[in-house]
Tab-separated table of C-alpha atoms in Angstrom:
chain	number	residue	atom	x	y	z
M	289	MET	CA	35.158	79.067	-63.103
M	290	ASN	CA	38.028	77.317	-61.680
M	291	ILE	CA	38.119	73.981	-62.404
M	292	ASN	CA	39.220	73.266	-58.692
M	293	ASP	CA	35.506	75.037	-57.577
M	294	SER	CA	32.928	73.191	-60.204
M	295	ASN	CA	31.267	70.770	-58.529
M	296	TYR	CA	31.868	67.989	-60.964
M	297	TYR	CA	35.287	68.013	-60.279
M	298	ARG	CA	34.867	68.024	-56.530
M	299	LEU	CA	32.629	65.036	-57.034
M	300	PHE	CA	35.291	63.560	-59.454
M	301	ARG	CA	38.090	63.974	-56.350
M	302	TYR	CA	35.991	62.320	-54.384
M	303	THR	CA	34.838	59.448	-56.505
M	304	MET	CA	37.973	58.462	-57.600
M	305	ILE	CA	38.954	58.740	-53.567
M	306	ILE	CA	36.235	55.995	-53.111
M	307	ILE	CA	37.552	53.756	-56.036
M	308	LEU	CA	41.230	54.043	-54.402
M	309	LEU	CA	39.771	52.854	-51.164
M	310	VAL	CA	37.512	50.077	-52.692
M	311	VAL	CA	40.573	48.639	-54.971
M	312	ILE	CA	42.867	48.317	-51.332
M	313	ILE	CA	40.580	47.321	-49.567
M	314	VAL	CA	39.767	44.209	-52.152
M	315	GLY	CA	43.200	43.306	-53.174
M	316	ILE	CA	43.543	43.164	-49.284
M	317	LEU	CA	40.752	40.279	-49.251
M	318	ILE	CA	41.479	38.972	-52.799
M	319	ILE	CA	45.293	38.170	-51.645
M	320	SER	CA	44.483	37.089	-48.314
M	321	ILE	CA	41.713	34.655	-49.357
M	322	CYS	CA	44.614	33.655	-51.959
M	323	SER	CA	47.415	32.741	-49.830
M	324	LYS	CA	44.869	30.951	-47.368
M	325	LEU	CA	44.028	28.535	-49.803
M	326	TYR	CA	47.236	28.237	-51.238
M	327	GLU	CA	48.153	27.900	-47.885
M	328	SER	CA	45.758	25.512	-47.759
M	329	SER	CA	47.020	23.326	-50.542
M	330	LYS	CA	50.563	23.150	-49.311
M	331	LEU	CA	49.109	21.466	-46.038
M	332	LYS	CA	47.355	19.310	-47.802
M	333	ASP	CA	50.480	17.811	-49.865
M	334	LEU	CA	52.191	17.557	-46.934
M	335	LYS	CA	49.874	16.201	-45.199
M	336	ASN	CA	50.338	13.213	-48.693
M	337	VAL	CA	53.256	12.814	-48.409
M	338	GLY	CA	53.453	12.160	-44.515
M	339	ASN	CA	50.622	9.770	-44.782
M	340	PHE	CA	52.203	8.373	-48.658
M	341	TYR	CA	55.781	7.327	-46.688
M	342	ILE	CA	53.485	5.716	-43.057
M	343	SER	CA	51.202	3.279	-46.410
M	344	CYS	CA	55.031	2.701	-47.756
M	345	ILE	CA	57.386	1.649	-44.924
M	346	SER	CA	53.458	-0.839	-43.621
M	347	ALA	CA	53.525	-1.789	-46.087
M	348	GLU	CA	57.158	-3.170	-46.904
M	349	TYR	CA	56.983	-4.534	-42.878
M	350	GLU	CA	58.469	-7.507	-42.503
M	351	PRO	CA	59.256	-9.080	-39.181
M	352	ASP	CA	63.084	-10.792	-39.920
M	353	ARG	CA	63.663	-8.609	-43.267
M	354	ASN	CA	67.477	-7.214	-42.251
M	355	ASP	CA	67.127	-4.384	-44.423
M	356	TYR	CA	63.659	-3.021	-43.556
M	357	ARG	CA	65.249	0.419	-41.832
M	358	GLU	CA	67.350	1.007	-44.501
M	359	TYR	CA	64.667	0.925	-47.203
M	360	CYS	CA	63.562	2.764	-44.837
M	361	ASP	CA	65.261	5.711	-44.414
M	362	ASN	CA	65.846	5.089	-48.653
M	363	LEU	CA	62.225	6.315	-49.261
M	364	ARG	CA	62.532	9.024	-46.525
M	365	LYS	CA	65.781	10.342	-48.862
M	366	LEU	CA	64.006	9.984	-51.691
M	367	LEU	CA	60.272	11.526	-50.987
M	368	MET	CA	62.185	14.757	-49.127
M	369	ASP	CA	64.960	15.395	-52.377
M	370	ASN	CA	61.449	15.137	-54.030
M	371	HIS	CA	58.826	17.306	-52.426
M	372	ASP	CA	61.915	19.495	-50.674
M	373	VAL	CA	60.428	18.548	-47.283
M	374	LYS	CA	62.048	16.666	-43.756
M	375	ILE	CA	60.861	14.185	-42.637
M	376	PHE	CA	61.682	12.129	-39.345
M	377	LEU	CA	60.252	9.127	-36.736
M	378	TYR	CA	60.677	8.884	-32.978
M	379	ASN	CA	60.020	6.281	-31.098
M	380	TYR	CA	56.934	6.366	-28.607
M	381	ASP	CA	59.517	8.388	-25.679
M	382	GLY	CA	60.512	10.916	-28.295
M	383	LYS	CA	63.997	9.829	-29.885
M	384	CYS	CA	64.680	10.090	-33.048
M	385	ILE	CA	65.007	7.083	-34.789
M	386	LEU	CA	65.408	8.356	-38.553
M	387	PRO	CA	67.494	9.384	-39.329
M	388	GLU	CA	70.013	7.588	-36.840
M	389	GLN	CA	72.073	10.479	-36.830
M	390	ASP	CA	70.063	13.134	-35.538
M	391	LYS	CA	70.079	12.556	-31.536
M	392	SER	CA	67.780	15.004	-30.985
M	393	LYS	CA	64.038	14.291	-28.896
M	394	LEU	CA	60.568	15.350	-30.416
M	395	ASP	CA	59.661	18.188	-28.309
M	396	GLU	CA	57.590	16.733	-25.371
M	397	SER	CA	54.688	19.371	-25.797
M	398	THR	CA	54.497	18.275	-29.417
M	399	ARG	CA	54.853	14.666	-28.776
M	400	LEU	CA	51.647	14.934	-26.736
M	401	ARG	CA	50.269	17.299	-28.672
M	402	ILE	CA	50.076	14.411	-31.918
M	403	ALA	CA	49.518	11.679	-29.660
M	404	HIS	CA	46.127	13.523	-27.742
M	405	ASN	CA	45.316	13.992	-31.527
M	406	THR	CA	45.947	10.985	-33.696
M	407	GLU	CA	47.629	13.751	-36.288
M	408	VAL	CA	48.259	17.621	-36.058
M	409	LEU	CA	48.966	19.748	-39.928
M	410	GLU	CA	49.275	23.743	-38.838
M	411	LEU	CA	51.428	26.378	-39.884
M	412	CYS	CA	54.149	27.010	-37.286
M	413	SER	CA	55.043	30.352	-35.923
M	414	SER	CA	57.827	29.484	-34.534
M	415	SER	CA	61.234	28.456	-36.725
M	416	LEU	CA	63.136	25.353	-37.011
M	417	SER	CA	65.636	27.949	-37.862
M	418	ASN	CA	64.671	30.731	-36.111
M	419	SER	CA	63.972	33.081	-39.387
M	420	LYS	CA	60.989	32.470	-40.948
M	421	PRO	CA	57.705	30.133	-40.210
M	422	TYR	CA	57.198	26.407	-41.140
M	423	LEU	CA	54.516	23.272	-42.387
M	424	PHE	CA	54.231	20.888	-39.962
M	425	PHE	CA	52.344	17.338	-40.339
M	426	GLY	CA	52.903	15.095	-37.261
M	427	ARG	CA	50.898	11.463	-37.167
M	428	GLN	CA	51.377	8.847	-35.135
M	429	PHE	CA	51.112	5.597	-35.752
M	430	SER	CA	52.734	1.655	-34.906
M	431	ILE	CA	53.905	-1.000	-36.665
M	432	GLU	CA	55.507	-3.357	-34.512
M	433	HIS	CA	58.512	-1.759	-32.718
M	434	ILE	CA	59.667	0.388	-35.222
M	435	GLY	CA	58.727	3.960	-34.655
M	436	SER	CA	55.341	6.160	-33.127
M	437	TYR	CA	55.852	9.501	-34.178
M	438	LEU	CA	56.199	10.581	-37.739
M	439	VAL	CA	57.079	14.485	-38.092
M	440	VAL	CA	56.813	16.561	-41.902
M	441	TYR	CA	58.702	19.707	-42.312
M	442	GLY	CA	57.698	21.974	-44.993
M	443	GLY	CA	59.520	25.467	-45.626
M	444	THR	CA	57.004	28.438	-46.664
M	445	ASP	CA	59.018	30.125	-49.559
M	446	ASN	CA	56.552	28.756	-52.285
M	447	ILE	CA	53.383	30.798	-50.195
M	448	ASP	CA	55.809	33.616	-49.487
M	449	ASN	CA	56.850	33.852	-53.418
M	450	PHE	CA	52.786	33.147	-54.777
M	451	THR	CA	51.489	35.662	-52.195
M	452	ILE	CA	54.319	38.108	-53.403
M	453	LYS	CA	53.263	37.213	-57.613
M	454	ILE	CA	50.019	37.105	-57.010
M	455	THR	CA	49.987	40.833	-54.946
M	456	LEU	CA	52.234	42.288	-58.248
M	457	ALA	CA	49.448	40.711	-60.356
M	458	TYR	CA	46.934	42.569	-58.606
M	459	ILE	CA	48.438	45.690	-58.412
M	460	VAL	CA	49.489	45.802	-62.195
M	461	LEU	CA	46.046	44.712	-62.797
M	462	ALA	CA	44.634	47.575	-60.405
M	463	LEU	CA	47.009	50.293	-61.321
M	464	THR	CA	45.704	49.594	-65.065
M	465	SER	CA	42.129	49.467	-64.590
M	466	PHE	CA	42.034	52.655	-61.711
M	467	LEU	CA	43.927	54.613	-64.791
M	468	ILE	CA	41.477	53.782	-67.457
M	469	CYS	CA	38.723	54.509	-64.747
M	470	PHE	CA	40.590	57.764	-64.217
M	471	LEU	CA	40.910	58.273	-67.921
M	472	LEU	CA	36.893	57.822	-68.818
M	473	MET	CA	35.828	59.547	-65.886
M	474	LYS	CA	38.436	62.823	-66.224
M	475	SER	CA	37.233	63.089	-70.009
M	476	LYS	CA	33.569	62.866	-69.300
M	477	ILE	CA	34.122	65.012	-66.232
M	478	ARG	CA	35.497	67.759	-68.435
M	479	ARG	CA	32.711	67.584	-71.051
M	480	ASN	CA	30.698	67.956	-68.178
M	481	ILE	CA	32.391	71.269	-66.475
M	482	GLU	CA	32.398	72.904	-69.515
M	483	PHE	CA	28.982	72.452	-70.339
M	484	GLU	CA	28.218	73.815	-66.284
M	485	ASN	CA	30.953	76.756	-67.751
M	486	ASP	CA	28.561	77.612	-70.782
M	487	PHE	CA	25.551	77.012	-69.012
M	488	LEU	CA	26.500	79.736	-66.474
M	489	ARG	CA	27.272	81.892	-68.681
M	490	ILE	CA	24.098	81.718	-71.349
M	491	ILE	CA	22.066	82.154	-68.038
M	492	GLU	CA	24.066	85.180	-67.527
M	493	LYS	CA	23.449	85.844	-71.163
M	494	TYR	CA	19.602	84.826	-70.731
M	495	THR	CA	19.079	86.812	-67.701
M	496	LYS	CA	20.250	90.558	-69.407
M	497	GLY	CA	17.583	89.749	-72.082
M	498	ASP	CA	20.222	88.053	-74.401
M	499	PHE	CA	18.996	84.712	-76.027
M	500	SER	CA	20.938	84.644	-78.923
M	501	GLU	CA	22.971	81.504	-78.258
M	502	LYS	CA	21.782	78.250	-76.891
M	503	LEU	CA	22.878	75.147	-74.674
M	504	SER	CA	24.629	72.143	-76.903
M	505	THR	CA	22.598	69.211	-77.046
M	506	ASP	CA	25.537	66.848	-77.301
M	507	LEU	CA	25.910	65.413	-74.223
M	508	SER	CA	25.056	62.973	-71.651
M	509	PRO	CA	20.725	61.533	-72.126
M	510	ASN	CA	20.305	63.378	-68.619
M	511	LEU	CA	22.616	66.911	-69.548
M	512	GLN	CA	21.409	66.544	-73.091
M	513	HIS	CA	17.467	66.607	-71.021
M	514	ILE	CA	18.636	69.519	-69.386
M	515	SER	CA	19.837	71.571	-72.619
M	516	GLU	CA	16.343	70.961	-74.328
M	517	ARG	CA	14.314	72.107	-71.592
M	518	VAL	CA	16.377	75.673	-70.562
M	519	ASN	CA	16.186	75.632	-74.374
M	520	THR	CA	12.803	75.461	-74.985
M	521	LEU	CA	12.024	77.867	-71.755
M	522	ALA	CA	14.359	80.745	-73.586
M	523	SER	CA	13.185	79.707	-76.669
M	524	ASN	CA	9.798	80.285	-75.385
M	525	PHE	CA	10.809	83.575	-73.031
M	526	GLU	CA	12.467	84.985	-76.263
M	527	LYS	CA	8.655	84.718	-77.652
M	528	SER	CA	6.737	85.696	-74.681
M	529	GLU	CA	9.102	89.018	-75.694
M	530	GLU	CA	9.007	90.064	-78.532
M	531	ILE	CA	4.683	89.217	-78.333
M	532	SER	CA	5.033	91.531	-74.754
M	533	LYS	CA	6.795	93.892	-77.150
M	534	THR	CA	4.493	93.631	-79.802
M	535	PHE	CA	0.809	93.667	-77.216
M	536	ILE	CA	2.810	97.143	-75.525
M	537	ALA	CA	3.185	98.559	-79.357
M	538	ASN	CA	-0.145	97.449	-79.945
M	539	VAL	CA	-2.241	98.836	-76.657
M	540	SER	CA	0.099	102.027	-77.761
M	541	HIS	CA	-1.666	102.156	-81.401
M	542	GLU	CA	-5.056	101.118	-80.144
M	543	LEU	CA	-5.757	103.587	-77.203
M	544	ARG	CA	-4.227	106.346	-79.760
M	545	THR	CA	-6.677	105.733	-82.372
M	546	PRO	CA	-9.822	106.406	-80.578
M	547	MET	CA	-8.065	109.265	-78.231
M	548	THR	CA	-7.037	110.586	-81.112
M	549	THR	CA	-10.322	110.699	-83.299
M	550	ILE	CA	-12.123	112.011	-80.148
M	551	GLY	CA	-9.983	114.269	-79.349
M	552	GLY	CA	-9.836	115.709	-83.306
M	553	PHE	CA	-14.088	115.482	-82.975
M	554	VAL	CA	-14.545	117.719	-79.572
M	555	ASP	CA	-11.524	119.848	-81.476
M	556	GLY	CA	-13.061	120.515	-84.223
M	557	ILE	CA	-16.578	121.288	-82.342
M	558	LEU	CA	-14.823	123.601	-79.886
M	559	ASP	CA	-13.007	125.668	-82.784
M	560	GLY	CA	-16.237	125.635	-84.908
M	561	THR	CA	-14.727	123.861	-87.859
M	562	ILE	CA	-17.793	121.462	-87.600
M	563	LYS	CA	-20.647	122.711	-88.131
M	564	LYS	CA	-23.929	122.858	-85.563
M	565	SER	CA	-25.567	120.772	-88.012
M	566	LYS	CA	-23.163	118.021	-88.032
M	567	GLN	CA	-22.311	118.044	-84.333
M	568	GLN	CA	-24.488	115.398	-83.199
M	569	GLU	CA	-23.473	113.282	-85.595
M	570	TYR	CA	-19.591	113.526	-84.786
M	571	LEU	CA	-21.232	113.271	-81.322
M	572	ILE	CA	-22.565	110.140	-82.199
M	573	LEU	CA	-18.822	108.424	-83.413
M	574	VAL	CA	-17.326	110.354	-80.338
M	575	SER	CA	-19.713	108.236	-78.210
M	576	GLN	CA	-18.428	105.038	-80.729
M	577	GLU	CA	-14.774	105.574	-80.314
M	578	ILE	CA	-15.746	105.882	-76.077
M	579	GLN	CA	-17.412	102.796	-75.992
M	580	ARG	CA	-14.388	101.310	-77.840
M	581	LEU	CA	-12.242	102.333	-75.384
M	582	ARG	CA	-13.431	101.462	-72.908
M	583	ILE	CA	-14.483	97.555	-74.109
M	584	LEU	CA	-10.309	97.578	-74.486
M	585	ILE	CA	-9.570	98.663	-71.799
M	586	THR	CA	-12.401	96.158	-69.369
M	587	SER	CA	-10.754	93.416	-71.899
M	588	MET	CA	-7.246	94.429	-70.617
M	589	LEU	CA	-8.480	94.877	-66.510
M	590	ASN	CA	-9.996	91.107	-66.841
M	591	MET	CA	-7.440	89.633	-68.523
M	592	SER	CA	-5.430	91.058	-65.369
M	593	ARG	CA	-8.228	89.636	-62.924
M	594	PHE	CA	-8.616	86.759	-64.836
M	595	GLU	CA	-4.815	85.955	-64.116
M	596	SER	CA	-5.369	86.358	-60.475
M	597	GLY	CA	-8.661	84.615	-60.756
M	598	THR	CA	-10.675	87.498	-59.170
M	599	MET	CA	-13.403	87.889	-61.441
M	600	SER	CA	-16.894	87.411	-60.126
M	601	PRO	CA	-19.718	88.574	-62.423
M	602	ASN	CA	-22.216	90.402	-61.914
M	603	PHE	CA	-25.619	88.405	-62.561
M	604	GLN	CA	-28.435	89.611	-63.418
M	605	GLU	CA	-31.616	88.737	-65.965
M	606	THR	CA	-30.357	90.323	-69.440
M	607	ASN	CA	-32.276	90.488	-72.511
M	608	LEU	CA	-29.514	89.317	-74.957
M	609	THR	CA	-31.186	89.678	-78.237
M	610	ASP	CA	-31.385	93.842	-77.392
M	611	LEU	CA	-27.428	93.192	-76.315
M	612	VAL	CA	-26.161	91.967	-79.271
M	613	ILE	CA	-28.555	94.023	-81.407
M	614	LYS	CA	-26.946	97.534	-79.301
M	615	VAL	CA	-23.518	95.680	-80.308
M	616	VAL	CA	-24.018	95.725	-84.026
M	617	LEU	CA	-25.313	99.000	-84.368
M	618	MET	CA	-21.517	100.095	-82.429
M	619	PHE	CA	-19.779	98.567	-85.479
M	620	GLU	CA	-22.480	100.556	-88.315
M	621	LYS	CA	-20.228	102.721	-89.980
M	622	LYS	CA	-18.137	99.478	-90.724
M	623	ILE	CA	-20.144	97.162	-91.783
M	624	GLU	CA	-22.003	100.148	-94.323
M	625	ASP	CA	-18.097	100.250	-95.748
M	626	LYS	CA	-18.275	96.658	-96.726
M	627	HIS	CA	-21.767	97.302	-97.690
M	628	LEU	CA	-22.513	94.034	-95.351
M	629	GLU	CA	-25.883	91.984	-95.500
M	630	ILE	CA	-27.187	91.545	-91.908
M	631	GLU	CA	-29.393	88.614	-91.246
M	632	GLU	CA	-32.121	87.176	-88.499
M	633	LEU	CA	-31.058	90.323	-86.246
M	634	ASP	CA	-34.769	90.813	-85.888
M	635	SER	CA	-35.832	87.361	-84.196
M	636	SER	CA	-37.357	86.886	-80.857
M	637	ARG	CA	-36.610	87.787	-77.244
M	638	LEU	CA	-33.801	85.444	-75.335
M	639	THR	CA	-33.367	86.549	-71.775
M	640	ALA	CA	-30.604	84.724	-69.181
M	641	ILE	CA	-28.993	85.579	-66.131
M	642	VAL	CA	-25.555	87.103	-66.692
M	643	ASP	CA	-23.648	89.625	-65.765
M	644	PRO	CA	-24.213	92.167	-69.120
M	645	ASP	CA	-21.219	93.939	-69.033
M	646	LEU	CA	-19.138	90.434	-69.611
M	647	ILE	CA	-21.432	89.182	-72.349
M	648	GLN	CA	-21.427	92.543	-74.007
M	649	GLN	CA	-17.527	92.368	-74.354
M	650	VAL	CA	-17.617	88.871	-75.698
M	651	VAL	CA	-19.925	89.924	-78.532
M	652	TYR	CA	-18.510	92.591	-79.147
M	653	ASN	CA	-15.121	90.741	-79.916
M	654	LEU	CA	-17.365	87.984	-81.852
M	655	VAL	CA	-18.780	90.652	-84.178
M	656	GLU	CA	-15.201	92.532	-84.306
M	657	ASN	CA	-13.919	89.472	-86.062
M	658	ALA	CA	-16.544	89.286	-88.139
M	659	VAL	CA	-16.981	92.364	-89.140
M	660	LYS	CA	-12.574	92.730	-89.755
M	661	PHE	CA	-12.645	89.281	-91.544
M	662	VAL	CA	-15.888	89.299	-93.711
M	663	ASN	CA	-15.386	89.150	-97.249
M	664	GLU	CA	-16.382	92.592	-99.204
M	665	GLY	CA	-20.129	92.620	-99.694
M	666	GLY	CA	-20.576	90.079	-97.940
M	667	THR	CA	-23.536	88.629	-94.715
M	668	LEU	CA	-23.048	88.742	-90.937
M	669	SER	CA	-25.888	86.201	-89.448
M	670	PHE	CA	-27.139	86.148	-86.407
M	671	SER	CA	-28.986	83.711	-84.279
M	672	PHE	CA	-30.667	83.235	-81.368
M	673	ASP	CA	-31.766	79.516	-79.317
M	674	LYS	CA	-32.254	78.273	-76.823
M	675	LYS	CA	-32.446	74.132	-75.686
M	676	ASP	CA	-33.004	72.293	-72.621
M	677	ASP	CA	-32.427	75.665	-70.531
M	678	ILE	CA	-28.911	76.687	-72.704
M	679	CYS	CA	-29.124	79.934	-74.052
M	680	ILE	CA	-26.999	80.033	-77.700
M	681	ILE	CA	-26.144	82.931	-79.264
M	682	GLY	CA	-24.571	82.382	-82.772
M	683	VAL	CA	-22.335	85.191	-85.018
M	684	ARG	CA	-21.797	83.786	-88.722
M	685	ASN	CA	-19.786	85.412	-91.444
M	686	THR	CA	-19.175	84.350	-94.587
M	687	GLY	CA	-15.680	84.815	-95.728
M	688	GLU	CA	-12.351	82.845	-96.217
M	689	GLY	CA	-13.007	80.307	-93.356
M	690	LEU	CA	-10.455	78.472	-91.123
M	691	LYS	CA	-8.282	76.242	-91.097
M	692	ASN	CA	-8.889	72.668	-88.720
M	693	SER	CA	-4.991	73.494	-87.288
M	694	GLU	CA	-6.275	77.720	-86.858
M	695	ILE	CA	-9.560	76.162	-84.650
M	696	GLN	CA	-8.046	74.421	-82.651
M	697	GLN	CA	-6.193	77.680	-81.663
M	698	VAL	CA	-7.870	80.331	-81.747
M	699	PHE	CA	-8.881	80.678	-78.144
M	700	ASN	CA	-4.736	80.789	-77.159
M	701	ARG	CA	-3.936	83.997	-75.210
M	702	PHE	CA	-1.862	86.385	-78.613
M	703	TYR	CA	-3.045	84.021	-81.206
M	704	LYS	CA	-3.480	85.375	-84.660
M	705	THR	CA	-3.826	83.316	-87.744
M	706	ASP	CA	-1.654	83.820	-90.527
M	707	SER	CA	-4.251	84.766	-92.652
M	708	SER	CA	-5.625	87.351	-89.680
M	709	ARG	CA	-2.001	88.675	-89.345
M	710	GLY	CA	-2.581	90.900	-92.792
M	711	LYS	CA	-5.957	92.059	-92.190
M	712	ASP	CA	-5.680	93.213	-88.492
M	713	LYS	CA	-2.570	94.728	-87.970
M	714	THR	CA	-3.367	96.308	-84.701
M	715	GLY	CA	-5.718	93.686	-83.057
M	716	LEU	CA	-4.241	92.726	-79.511
M	717	GLY	CA	-5.021	88.336	-79.816
M	718	LEU	CA	-6.578	88.857	-76.482
M	719	GLY	CA	-10.834	88.943	-77.457
M	720	LEU	CA	-11.219	85.201	-78.433
M	721	SER	CA	-9.664	84.746	-74.858
M	722	ILE	CA	-10.790	86.834	-72.788
M	723	SER	CA	-14.411	85.416	-74.327
M	724	ARG	CA	-13.797	81.992	-74.018
M	725	LYS	CA	-12.861	83.269	-70.581
M	726	ILE	CA	-15.770	84.689	-69.173
M	727	VAL	CA	-18.482	82.435	-70.565
M	728	HIS	CA	-17.121	79.787	-68.724
M	729	LEU	CA	-17.235	82.153	-65.871
M	730	HIS	CA	-20.992	81.772	-66.900
M	731	ASN	CA	-20.864	78.130	-66.739
M	732	GLY	CA	-21.270	78.262	-70.722
M	733	HIS	CA	-19.085	76.736	-73.569
M	734	ILE	CA	-17.533	79.024	-76.962
M	735	VAL	CA	-17.410	76.589	-79.906
M	736	VAL	CA	-16.524	77.610	-83.400
M	737	LYS	CA	-17.600	75.771	-86.827
M	738	SER	CA	-15.762	76.794	-89.917
M	739	VAL	CA	-15.694	75.808	-93.616
M	740	TYR	CA	-13.021	77.298	-95.176
M	741	GLY	CA	-14.015	79.350	-98.166
M	742	GLU	CA	-16.991	79.949	-96.817
M	743	TYR	CA	-17.756	80.896	-93.260
M	744	THR	CA	-16.663	81.031	-90.472
M	745	GLU	CA	-19.255	81.029	-86.827
M	746	PHE	CA	-18.885	81.152	-83.514
M	747	GLN	CA	-21.708	80.260	-80.667
M	748	ILE	CA	-21.906	80.780	-77.050
M	749	GLN	CA	-23.319	78.365	-75.007
M	750	ILE	CA	-24.636	79.557	-71.515
M	751	PRO	CA	-27.184	78.409	-68.675
M	752	GLU	CA	-30.236	80.643	-68.920
M	753	ASN	CA	-29.355	81.222	-64.772
M	754	PRO	CA	-25.642	80.070	-64.104
M	755	THR	CA	-26.268	80.960	-60.327
M	756	LEU	CA	-28.612	77.410	-60.455
M	757	ALA	CA	-25.113	75.649	-62.066
M	758	ASN	CA	-22.914	76.932	-59.542
M	759	ARG	CA	-24.928	76.238	-56.173
M	760	ASP	CA	-25.249	72.744	-57.715
M	761	LYS	CA	-21.513	72.049	-58.184
M	762	LYS	CA	-20.930	73.480	-54.314
M	763	GLU	CA	-23.427	71.116	-53.891
M	764	LYS	CA	-21.940	67.682	-55.199
């Protein structure tokens, strides 16, 4: 991506323009305020000089003193030299008294303004020399017959010099700060632009199914959070892809195995390879494989219906004991091959209002797992009980059992325990997840109990009549 096309670069450019405008506006305000304060200070100094002069000549006045005028003029010259000002004394008519050689008169409008306000202190834009403004202090006073108006003029060179100095100082400070800010933001923006380019490049790879590269997390907290989330999402998606591939492979194997078995037995019967005396036996096996195939396909269809929320149980009164016995008979050959002992299958009759096909699928999944993971020559135990209108079906197998960490995950979709991976290479990891969803549709629970190294037991706990529980929920 071209750097000029980056959102971060545009943001950087606009930010620097805003910062520059703010620096200029703040500079104008600071310089103006400081100049005004300095100007006020100089005007105050000018006023102090004028008041000091008046107080001195007032204190030294004596009616019979011959050198009084000379004293006033000498003091005037001394103050003018020390403070770089011009001091004039005018009588009531505005005629200049000191200095004596100055024959000018005080401007009538200025005289009247001083007389009206007693004193005037200001910066005048009209210049004495018609070249620059000046500081002006005028005061009306009275000492017998000497003087009536004091006027003090001061230059503005100091104010101009102060304004220039503070302007230069601010420009240097502002440029330095702006440059530091520019370099810091540029460095940060460059890293963000690099992240943006890497992000787009890696996301493009992700869209093509290549998850070999991950985003860097050595970034600012916000970008680091984004990178971690995207990396986690990519890892989960990659894992999901692997699970999906495994799922498809397992489904293909699971479908192919019963179909191959069914095809082989049917072909054997048709071409006479299987004797008529054995055909009934093999037809039973074919029927069992078809049942297994039906349950497998039903499991996959049910999972799709669960995901879409279109699953609706067909409730009817069902003998749960007979249903379990029917499922166990489907595993008769595997039970015989592993020399297993069956216990408590002949318990008393237990009935409930359920969807028989869905509950059969749950029982099938539990019995299938029990047969797979029971130890050779072990025991399968079944229990049927009812407590407070809750029907409980238990399926227990001896053997390795489950660890505590495994118990918490066995109902997750596609999950297979570490120990089961070697024993169950074709399972889809969907059985228990589907079973739990089906039991929840019946307003029940499925729980697992296990002692590692001894046994594992799954219990189906459903209301005797789930439809009543559904009605109660709607009424609430």
